[in-house]
Short mmCIF file of C-alpha atoms in Angstrom, two decimals:
data_model
loop_
_atom_site.label_atom_id
_atom_site.label_comp_id
_atom_site.label_asym_id
_atom_site.label_seq_id
_atom_site.Cartn_x
_atom_site.Cartn_y
_atom_site.Cartn_z
CA MET A 123 0.00 0.00 0.00
CA LYS A 124 2.82 2.40 0.94
CA ARG A 125 4.55 1.68 -2.38
CA LEU A 126 1.28 2.33 -4.26
CA MET A 127 0.85 5.68 -2.49
CA ILE A 128 4.39 6.71 -3.41
CA ILE A 129 3.79 5.79 -7.06
CA THR A 130 0.47 7.69 -7.07
CA LEU A 131 2.03 10.80 -5.55
CA SER A 132 4.89 10.59 -8.02
CA LEU A 133 2.44 10.41 -10.93
CA MET A 134 0.51 13.40 -9.55
CA SER A 135 3.73 15.38 -9.27
CA PHE A 136 4.65 14.39 -12.82
CA VAL A 137 1.25 15.55 -14.13
CA LEU A 138 1.54 18.87 -12.29
CA LEU A 139 5.04 19.43 -13.63
CA ALA A 140 3.84 18.55 -17.12
CA VAL A 141 1.01 21.07 -16.91
CA GLU A 142 3.29 23.73 -15.49
CA GLY A 143 5.41 22.92 -18.51
CA SER A 144 2.55 24.12 -20.73
CA PHE A 145 3.20 27.50 -19.12
CA SER A 146 6.74 28.76 -19.05
CA LYS A 147 8.49 28.62 -15.70
CA GLU A 148 9.01 32.34 -16.06
CA PHE A 149 5.27 32.91 -16.51
CA ILE A 150 4.38 30.89 -13.41
CA HIS A 151 7.01 32.84 -11.47
CA GLN A 152 5.58 36.14 -12.72
CA VAL A 153 2.04 35.14 -11.73
CA LYS A 154 3.25 34.21 -8.25
CA GLN A 155 5.04 37.53 -7.92
CA LEU A 156 1.99 39.47 -9.08
CA ARG A 157 -0.24 37.48 -6.74
CA ASP A 158 1.97 38.48 -3.82
CA GLN A 159 2.26 42.10 -4.91
CA ALA A 160 -1.52 42.31 -5.26
CA MET A 161 -1.92 41.56 -1.55
CA ASP A 162 -0.61 45.06 -0.84
CA ASP A 163 -2.34 46.79 -3.74
CA LYS A 164 -5.20 49.25 -3.14
CA LEU A 165 -6.52 49.60 -6.70
CA ALA A 166 -9.68 47.54 -6.13
CA TYR A 167 -10.57 49.63 -3.10
CA GLU A 168 -9.90 52.85 -5.02
CA ILE A 169 -12.23 51.75 -7.83
CA THR A 170 -14.91 50.73 -5.32
CA GLU A 171 -14.58 54.05 -3.51
CA SER A 172 -14.84 55.91 -6.80
CA LEU A 173 -18.07 54.19 -7.86
CA THR A 174 -19.76 54.56 -4.48
CA THR A 175 -18.69 58.19 -4.06
CA GLU A 176 -18.99 59.60 -7.57
CA VAL A 177 -22.16 57.69 -8.49
CA GLY A 178 -23.63 56.01 -5.41
CA ALA A 179 -27.06 54.38 -5.69
CA ARG A 180 -27.73 53.23 -9.25
CA LEU A 181 -31.08 51.48 -9.51
CA ALA A 182 -31.57 50.25 -13.06
CA GLY A 183 -33.41 52.87 -15.06
CA SER A 184 -32.67 55.73 -12.65
CA PRO A 185 -30.45 58.78 -13.20
CA GLY A 186 -27.83 56.94 -11.14
CA ASP A 187 -27.84 54.14 -13.72
CA ALA A 188 -26.96 56.58 -16.51
CA LYS A 189 -24.22 58.13 -14.35
CA ALA A 190 -22.80 54.67 -13.67
CA VAL A 191 -22.58 53.84 -17.37
CA SER A 192 -20.63 57.05 -18.00
CA TRP A 193 -18.44 56.36 -14.96
CA ALA A 194 -17.65 52.84 -16.18
CA GLN A 195 -16.63 53.95 -19.66
CA ALA A 196 -14.35 56.62 -18.24
CA LYS A 197 -12.86 54.30 -15.63
CA PHE A 198 -12.03 51.57 -18.18
CA LYS A 199 -10.25 54.16 -20.31
CA GLU A 200 -8.40 55.56 -17.31
CA LEU A 201 -7.21 52.04 -16.42
CA GLY A 202 -5.80 51.52 -19.90
CA PHE A 203 -8.16 48.92 -21.32
CA ASP A 204 -7.48 48.36 -25.02
CA ARG A 205 -11.13 48.48 -26.07
CA VAL A 206 -14.18 49.92 -24.32
CA THR A 207 -17.64 49.24 -25.73
CA THR A 208 -21.26 49.40 -24.66
CA GLU A 209 -24.18 47.16 -25.64
CA PRO A 210 -27.83 48.23 -25.18
CA VAL A 211 -30.03 46.56 -22.57
CA THR A 212 -33.75 47.37 -22.69
CA PHE A 213 -36.17 46.52 -19.88
CA GLN A 214 -39.30 47.69 -18.11
CA ARG A 215 -38.28 50.25 -15.50
CA TRP A 216 -39.43 49.93 -11.89
CA THR A 217 -39.40 53.12 -9.80
CA ARG A 218 -39.53 53.38 -6.00
CA GLY A 219 -42.21 55.57 -4.43
CA GLU A 220 -43.45 56.43 -0.95
CA GLU A 221 -42.98 53.74 1.72
CA THR A 222 -44.78 53.79 5.07
CA ALA A 223 -46.25 51.21 7.40
CA GLU A 224 -48.01 51.52 10.73
CA VAL A 225 -49.87 49.29 13.13
CA VAL A 226 -53.23 50.97 13.61
CA SER A 227 -54.50 48.60 16.30
CA PRO A 228 -54.37 47.14 18.87
CA TYR A 229 -51.04 48.87 19.68
CA PRO A 230 -50.11 51.75 17.34
CA HIS A 231 -46.52 51.65 16.03
CA ARG A 232 -44.70 53.05 13.02
CA LEU A 233 -42.74 50.33 11.22
CA ALA A 234 -39.64 50.49 9.01
CA ILE A 235 -40.57 49.07 5.61
CA THR A 236 -39.32 49.07 2.03
CA ALA A 237 -41.13 48.00 -1.12
CA LEU A 238 -40.11 44.80 -2.85
CA GLY A 239 -38.91 45.39 -6.39
CA ARG A 240 -41.31 44.65 -9.25
CA THR A 241 -44.40 44.84 -7.03
CA ASN A 242 -47.50 46.91 -7.71
CA PRO A 243 -48.44 50.16 -5.93
CA THR A 244 -51.04 50.77 -3.28
CA PRO A 245 -53.43 53.67 -3.83
CA ASP A 246 -51.80 56.99 -3.00
CA ASP A 247 -53.66 57.08 0.32
CA GLY A 248 -52.59 53.52 1.16
CA ILE A 249 -54.30 50.29 2.15
CA GLN A 250 -55.68 49.61 5.63
CA ALA A 251 -56.75 46.10 6.51
CA GLU A 252 -56.58 43.33 9.08
CA VAL A 253 -53.37 41.27 9.03
CA VAL A 254 -53.14 37.49 8.91
CA HIS A 255 -49.84 35.95 10.10
CA PHE A 256 -48.04 32.94 8.60
CA PRO A 257 -44.70 31.54 9.83
CA ASP A 258 -43.57 30.57 6.32
CA LEU A 259 -44.53 30.44 2.67
CA ALA A 260 -45.67 26.83 2.80
CA THR A 261 -48.27 27.70 5.44
CA LEU A 262 -49.58 30.54 3.25
CA LYS A 263 -49.87 28.20 0.28
CA ALA A 264 -51.79 25.67 2.37
CA ALA A 265 -54.16 28.25 3.90
CA ASP A 266 -57.86 28.48 3.09
CA LYS A 267 -58.67 31.37 0.77
CA LYS A 268 -61.52 32.53 3.00
CA ASP A 269 -59.03 33.24 5.81
CA ILE A 270 -57.04 35.63 3.58
CA GLU A 271 -59.57 37.43 1.41
CA GLY A 272 -59.46 41.17 1.96
CA LYS A 273 -56.52 40.96 4.38
CA ILE A 274 -52.84 41.83 4.46
CA VAL A 275 -50.57 38.77 4.61
CA PHE A 276 -47.56 38.82 6.96
CA ILE A 277 -44.86 36.10 6.73
CA SER A 278 -42.34 36.05 9.58
CA GLN A 279 -39.91 33.39 8.29
CA ARG A 280 -36.37 34.12 9.51
CA MET A 281 -33.21 33.78 7.44
CA GLU A 282 -30.30 31.69 8.79
CA ARG A 283 -26.70 32.97 8.87
CA HIS A 284 -24.10 30.85 7.04
CA LYS A 285 -20.59 31.55 5.76
CA ASP A 286 -21.51 30.39 2.26
CA GLY A 287 -24.77 32.34 2.19
CA SER A 288 -26.87 29.18 1.87
CA GLY A 289 -29.48 30.59 4.23
CA TYR A 290 -30.44 33.04 1.50
CA GLY A 291 -31.52 30.31 -0.88
CA LYS A 292 -33.74 28.79 1.79
CA ALA A 293 -35.44 32.10 2.62
CA VAL A 294 -35.56 34.15 -0.58
CA GLY A 295 -38.44 32.15 -2.05
CA VAL A 296 -40.72 34.01 0.36
CA ARG A 297 -39.75 37.34 -1.19
CA GLY A 298 -40.18 36.01 -4.69
CA ALA A 299 -43.59 34.44 -4.26
CA VAL A 300 -45.46 36.37 -1.58
CA ALA A 301 -47.08 39.04 -3.78
CA GLN A 302 -48.60 36.63 -6.26
CA GLU A 303 -49.45 33.93 -3.69
CA THR A 304 -51.28 36.57 -1.66
CA ALA A 305 -53.18 37.76 -4.72
CA ALA A 306 -54.16 34.18 -5.56
CA LYS A 307 -55.72 33.84 -2.11
CA GLY A 308 -57.63 37.13 -2.36
CA GLY A 309 -55.34 39.16 -0.10
CA VAL A 310 -54.89 42.89 -0.69
CA ALA A 311 -51.20 43.35 0.23
CA ALA A 312 -48.26 41.48 1.76
CA VAL A 313 -45.38 42.15 4.13
CA ILE A 314 -42.50 39.85 5.02
CA ARG A 315 -39.65 39.75 7.49
CA SER A 316 -36.63 41.08 5.60
CA ILE A 317 -34.45 38.48 3.91
CA GLY A 318 -31.39 39.36 5.99
CA THR A 319 -29.43 38.30 9.06
CA ASP A 320 -29.16 41.60 10.95
CA ASN A 321 -31.17 43.08 13.81
CA ASN A 322 -31.14 46.68 12.54
CA ARG A 323 -34.14 48.80 11.62
CA THR A 324 -32.96 48.85 8.03
CA PRO A 325 -35.31 46.76 5.87
CA HIS A 326 -33.94 44.72 2.98
CA THR A 327 -35.39 45.27 -0.46
CA GLY A 328 -35.04 42.85 -3.38
CA ALA A 329 -37.04 41.66 -6.34
CA ALA A 330 -40.26 39.73 -6.22
CA ARG A 331 -41.24 37.50 -9.11
CA TYR A 332 -43.43 39.27 -11.60
CA ASP A 333 -45.60 38.02 -14.44
CA GLU A 334 -48.13 40.54 -15.67
CA SER A 335 -50.47 37.72 -16.64
CA ILE A 336 -50.75 36.67 -12.98
CA PRO A 337 -52.48 38.85 -10.36
CA SER A 338 -50.17 40.50 -7.85
CA VAL A 339 -50.46 42.84 -4.85
CA PRO A 340 -48.29 45.55 -3.27
CA ALA A 341 -45.60 43.96 -1.10
CA GLY A 342 -42.89 45.18 1.26
CA ALA A 343 -40.25 43.95 3.67
CA LEU A 344 -40.21 44.98 7.32
CA SER A 345 -36.97 45.47 9.21
CA ASN A 346 -36.23 42.42 11.35
CA PRO A 347 -36.89 44.18 14.69
CA ASP A 348 -40.23 45.41 13.38
CA ALA A 349 -41.11 41.92 12.19
CA ASP A 350 -40.33 40.72 15.74
CA LEU A 351 -42.56 43.47 17.12
CA LEU A 352 -45.43 42.40 14.88
CA VAL A 353 -44.99 38.76 15.98
CA ASN A 354 -45.14 39.88 19.62
CA ILE A 355 -48.35 41.81 18.95
CA PHE A 356 -49.91 38.69 17.45
CA LYS A 357 -49.04 36.76 20.63
CA ARG A 358 -51.70 38.88 22.42
CA ASN A 359 -54.37 37.07 20.37
CA GLN A 360 -56.10 40.22 19.23
CA PRO A 361 -56.95 41.34 15.68
CA VAL A 362 -54.13 43.38 14.15
CA THR A 363 -54.78 46.18 11.66
CA LEU A 364 -52.03 47.59 9.47
CA LYS A 365 -51.90 50.56 7.13
CA LEU A 366 -49.46 50.45 4.20
CA THR A 367 -48.48 53.03 1.64
CA LEU A 368 -46.20 51.61 -1.05
CA THR A 369 -46.41 53.62 -4.25
CA SER A 370 -43.49 52.06 -6.15
CA HIS A 371 -44.55 51.29 -9.70
CA TRP A 372 -43.68 50.28 -13.24
CA ASP A 373 -42.57 53.30 -15.23
CA GLY A 374 -42.21 52.52 -18.92
CA GLU A 375 -39.38 51.12 -21.03
CA TYR A 376 -35.75 52.10 -20.46
CA THR A 377 -32.51 51.32 -22.27
CA SER A 378 -29.32 51.03 -20.22
CA GLN A 379 -25.97 49.55 -21.26
CA ASN A 380 -23.65 46.67 -20.53
CA VAL A 381 -20.20 48.28 -20.34
CA ILE A 382 -17.33 46.10 -21.57
CA GLY A 383 -13.59 46.57 -21.18
CA ASP A 384 -11.21 44.31 -23.12
CA MET A 385 -7.52 43.68 -22.56
CA LEU A 386 -6.85 42.22 -26.00
CA GLY A 387 -5.10 38.89 -26.39
CA SER A 388 -1.82 38.63 -28.25
CA GLU A 389 -2.52 35.34 -30.08
CA LYS A 390 -6.27 34.71 -29.76
CA PRO A 391 -7.88 38.12 -29.40
CA ASP A 392 -11.30 36.73 -30.40
CA GLU A 393 -11.33 34.23 -27.52
CA TYR A 394 -12.50 35.61 -24.18
CA ILE A 395 -11.95 34.97 -20.53
CA VAL A 396 -15.02 36.76 -19.16
CA ILE A 397 -14.98 38.23 -15.66
CA GLY A 398 -16.95 41.07 -14.13
CA CYS A 399 -19.71 42.34 -11.87
CA HIS A 400 -23.10 43.98 -12.15
CA LEU A 401 -23.01 47.74 -12.45
CA ASP A 402 -26.48 48.48 -11.08
CA SER A 403 -27.47 48.43 -7.41
CA TRP A 404 -30.53 48.84 -5.28
CA ASP A 405 -31.23 52.42 -4.32
CA LEU A 406 -31.28 52.38 -0.52
CA GLY A 407 -27.50 52.51 0.06
CA THR A 408 -24.56 53.18 -2.26
CA GLY A 409 -24.22 49.61 -3.54
CA ALA A 410 -20.75 49.09 -2.04
CA ILE A 411 -20.82 45.34 -1.39
CA ASP A 412 -23.51 44.73 -4.01
CA ASP A 413 -21.73 45.13 -6.31
CA ALA A 414 -19.21 47.99 -6.49
CA SER A 415 -16.69 45.76 -4.73
CA GLY A 416 -17.06 43.12 -7.45
CA CYS A 417 -16.42 45.78 -10.08
CA GLY A 418 -13.35 46.97 -8.19
CA ILE A 419 -11.98 43.42 -7.83
CA THR A 420 -12.34 42.33 -11.45
CA MET A 421 -11.37 45.65 -13.06
CA ALA A 422 -8.26 45.78 -10.87
CA ALA A 423 -7.32 42.16 -11.62
CA ALA A 424 -7.43 42.76 -15.38
CA LYS A 425 -5.54 46.04 -15.08
CA LEU A 426 -2.76 44.54 -12.95
CA ILE A 427 -2.40 41.50 -15.21
CA ASN A 428 -1.99 43.70 -18.26
CA GLU A 429 0.35 46.11 -16.50
CA HIS A 430 2.70 43.47 -15.05
CA LEU A 431 2.33 40.43 -17.33
CA GLY A 432 1.56 42.15 -20.62
CA SER A 433 -0.94 40.93 -23.19
CA LEU A 434 -1.75 37.26 -22.64
CA LYS A 435 -2.82 34.86 -25.39
CA ARG A 436 -6.56 35.40 -24.97
CA THR A 437 -8.54 38.56 -24.40
CA ILE A 438 -9.49 39.29 -20.80
CA ARG A 439 -12.99 40.74 -20.98
CA VAL A 440 -14.48 42.58 -18.01
CA VAL A 441 -18.24 42.99 -18.30
CA LEU A 442 -20.18 45.38 -16.06
CA TRP A 443 -23.69 44.00 -16.51
CA ALA A 444 -26.84 46.13 -16.44
CA ASN A 445 -29.92 45.50 -14.28
CA GLU A 446 -28.96 42.35 -12.47
CA GLU A 447 -31.06 43.27 -9.47
CA TYR A 448 -34.53 43.01 -10.89
CA GLY A 449 -34.18 41.01 -14.05
CA ILE A 450 -30.61 39.94 -15.03
CA SER A 451 -31.49 41.98 -18.11
CA GLY A 452 -27.86 42.68 -18.98
CA ALA A 453 -26.96 39.00 -18.77
CA ILE A 454 -29.81 38.04 -21.07
CA ALA A 455 -28.91 40.81 -23.53
CA TYR A 456 -25.22 39.80 -23.51
CA HIS A 457 -26.09 36.21 -24.35
CA GLU A 458 -28.39 37.34 -27.15
CA ALA A 459 -25.73 39.67 -28.58
CA HIS A 460 -23.04 36.95 -28.52
CA LYS A 461 -24.99 33.78 -29.23
CA ASP A 462 -23.09 33.30 -32.50
CA GLN A 463 -19.73 33.48 -30.69
CA LEU A 464 -20.51 31.21 -27.73
CA LYS A 465 -17.52 28.93 -28.23
CA GLN A 466 -15.21 31.93 -28.23
CA HIS A 467 -16.22 32.47 -24.59
CA ILE A 468 -13.70 30.14 -23.01
CA LEU A 469 -14.25 30.57 -19.26
CA GLY A 470 -16.28 32.94 -17.11
CA GLY A 471 -16.62 34.11 -13.52
CA GLU A 472 -18.44 36.92 -11.71
CA SER A 473 -17.65 38.63 -8.40
CA ASP A 474 -21.03 39.33 -6.77
CA PHE A 475 -20.99 38.29 -3.13
CA GLY A 476 -19.59 41.29 -1.33
CA ALA A 477 -16.13 42.13 -0.09
CA GLY A 478 -15.21 39.24 2.21
CA GLU A 479 -12.05 37.17 1.77
CA ILE A 480 -12.11 34.25 -0.65
CA TYR A 481 -11.92 30.86 1.05
CA ALA A 482 -12.86 28.40 -1.72
CA PHE A 483 -12.58 27.85 -5.47
CA GLY A 484 -15.03 25.83 -7.55
CA THR A 485 -15.17 25.09 -11.26
CA ARG A 486 -17.42 23.68 -13.95
CA VAL A 487 -14.98 22.78 -16.71
CA ALA A 488 -14.14 19.85 -18.98
CA GLU A 489 -12.02 17.04 -17.60
CA LYS A 490 -9.20 17.96 -19.99
CA ALA A 491 -8.88 21.29 -18.17
CA MET A 492 -8.53 19.81 -14.69
CA PRO A 493 -4.70 19.69 -14.76
CA THR A 494 -4.71 23.48 -15.24
CA VAL A 495 -7.17 23.78 -12.37
CA ASP A 496 -4.58 21.88 -10.30
CA VAL A 497 -1.99 24.52 -11.17
CA MET A 498 -4.44 27.25 -10.27
CA MET A 499 -4.95 25.60 -6.90
CA GLU A 500 -1.20 25.35 -6.31
CA LEU A 501 -1.08 29.15 -6.62
CA LEU A 502 -4.35 29.77 -4.72
CA THR A 503 -3.55 27.62 -1.69
CA PRO A 504 -1.10 30.16 -0.16
CA LEU A 505 -4.03 32.61 -0.10
CA GLY A 506 -5.96 30.31 2.23
CA ILE A 507 -8.22 28.98 -0.55
CA GLU A 508 -9.39 25.37 -0.87
CA TYR A 509 -10.85 23.53 -3.85
CA ILE A 510 -14.52 22.53 -3.59
CA GLY A 511 -14.95 20.53 -6.76
CA ASN A 512 -15.96 20.64 -10.40
CA LYS A 513 -19.72 21.06 -9.99
CA GLY A 514 -19.56 24.76 -9.28
CA SER A 515 -21.26 27.80 -10.71
CA SER A 516 -20.71 31.54 -10.81
CA GLY A 517 -22.72 34.73 -10.43
CA ALA A 518 -26.25 35.33 -11.69
CA ASP A 519 -25.07 37.32 -14.71
CA LEU A 520 -23.36 34.24 -16.13
CA ILE A 521 -26.43 32.00 -15.90
CA PRO A 522 -27.49 32.51 -19.55
CA MET A 523 -23.98 31.89 -20.88
CA ARG A 524 -23.43 28.90 -18.60
CA LYS A 525 -26.73 27.38 -19.67
CA ALA A 526 -25.57 27.86 -23.25
CA GLY A 527 -22.51 25.76 -22.45
CA MET A 528 -19.74 28.09 -21.30
CA ALA A 529 -17.31 26.76 -18.68
CA VAL A 530 -17.38 28.76 -15.43
CA PHE A 531 -15.62 29.14 -12.11
CA GLY A 532 -16.49 30.62 -8.75
CA LEU A 533 -14.21 32.21 -6.16
CA LYS A 534 -16.25 31.90 -2.96
CA GLN A 535 -16.16 34.81 -0.52
CA ASP A 536 -16.84 34.68 3.20
CA GLY A 537 -20.43 35.84 3.42
CA THR A 538 -20.89 35.52 7.17
CA ASP A 539 -22.03 39.13 7.53
CA TYR A 540 -22.96 39.84 3.90
CA PHE A 541 -26.69 39.54 4.52
CA ASP A 542 -26.53 41.99 7.42
CA TYR A 543 -26.19 44.73 4.78
CA HIS A 544 -27.42 43.21 1.52
CA HIS A 545 -30.10 45.35 -0.21
CA THR A 546 -30.27 47.84 2.66
CA ALA A 547 -29.41 51.47 3.35
CA ASN A 548 -26.37 50.08 5.20
CA ASP A 549 -24.73 48.83 2.00
CA THR A 550 -22.05 51.51 2.15
CA LEU A 551 -18.29 51.79 1.71
CA ASP A 552 -17.44 51.38 5.40
CA LYS A 553 -18.40 47.69 5.04
CA VAL A 554 -15.53 47.16 2.57
CA GLY A 555 -12.03 46.31 3.84
CA PRO A 556 -9.06 47.12 1.56
CA GLU A 557 -7.09 44.08 2.76
CA ALA A 558 -9.90 41.64 1.96
CA LEU A 559 -10.36 43.21 -1.47
CA ALA A 560 -6.63 42.85 -2.14
CA GLN A 561 -6.80 39.12 -1.32
CA ASN A 562 -9.70 38.82 -3.76
CA VAL A 563 -7.71 40.53 -6.50
CA ALA A 564 -4.76 38.21 -5.90
CA ALA A 565 -7.01 35.18 -6.41
CA TRP A 566 -8.72 36.61 -9.49
CA ILE A 567 -5.29 37.35 -10.98
CA VAL A 568 -4.22 33.72 -10.61
CA VAL A 569 -7.32 32.20 -12.22
CA THR A 570 -7.74 34.82 -14.93
CA ALA A 571 -4.09 34.92 -15.99
CA LEU A 572 -3.70 31.14 -16.19
CA ALA A 573 -6.96 30.78 -18.10
CA ALA A 574 -5.96 33.50 -20.56
CA GLU A 575 -2.53 31.94 -21.16
CA ALA A 576 -3.58 28.25 -21.28
CA GLU A 577 -3.00 26.39 -24.55
CA HIS A 578 -6.31 24.50 -24.28
CA ASP A 579 -9.91 25.62 -23.84
CA PHE A 580 -11.99 24.73 -20.77
CA GLY A 581 -14.75 22.82 -22.50
CA PHE A 582 -18.15 23.69 -23.89
CA ASP A 583 -21.25 21.77 -22.83
CA LEU A 584 -24.55 22.38 -24.59
CA SER A 585 -26.22 19.92 -22.20
CA ASP A 586 -25.84 22.19 -19.15
CA THR A 587 -29.37 23.28 -18.27
CA THR A 588 -28.99 23.54 -14.49
CA ASP A 589 -29.83 26.69 -12.53
#
């Protein structure tokens, strides 16, 4: 057995050396050096600070959106990208309006609330009705229609805190479904406990599902302490009446832009390693962790690679996608614009989970590319990053391209406190640490540079239809 282990380890070492041989020793050394230098570099933070300060909130379709597009074009040029282009993204604009909530009886209280994106407005003078309480979405779905008709639905389901953010997936279905489930039961409006892990009076917005062919109602999210207050009122076993004013509404068609910066490849300029972020944000804060930090990380990684390693074989393409927050409209438009060049999109990854340090690396690539993944991991391990397998994914903006067959990767950030601030007025620059951003950039440099310089592609799978 011991002899077999020695032979196996020797073969693994031989394979790794062989793959490293597909890159020059000098190139691997340069990537290591740049990785280490990036740990002390502040460019990603400077870009993030610039976007949050000079633009701030940039809800898709708002004046901030237009400012962000102009900012992105100018910033790409300032950073020395070889080619800067825009591609139109057209969608139905949703505009936030007045937001108030108050318990009328039995114990009057003003509540902190925000409208859920893509929901319908109340009348200008609001809606006042009795509230019916459900602990989760399943209970609402199972409820008798006669118990809901003419009432406001309240769901108090709480989100769990996890490093990998998995509590979000378990809870966010409430936000997505509540408006239309309430309408189907004859309710007049809906409120939920915010999909977040904090205990601040800062409610979390976010998009609800919307299909204009299905009835919907106005819907909002209460801050977590106010949701607790409402639960405590219900414990008194008395009827609860709530008044809501949520005048957010659909506001016509709008055309924004995906903004694209290319560092052109020296040998295969028409093959792309696609990285990036979404340029839009919700409008309550300044969109620092969602997703200015992702823009800072990926723009800085491409800039530093080009500055210190020169033009690599393939083009490094940084895409700042439009309207991720309430429609992944930019992602859909990008896929449509490039559907005839899908196989030229070699590998993709998006940074869209805040500003925490990266602790894990996952891929979804062809088996032939796994030896290069091993080399990537050799260079990522000193950053405290582990490999989590070849069944990974990436950000929401790469879903259309991944479903079309593009290979993807994910650099997983520590999201322990991400959902304390996500989609709230507290999503501001003070939540971003320069040191953590620098570690992110170092990791993105490793993966992006090796992918751009690799002799082989990373596979293309038309059978990938997973979410």
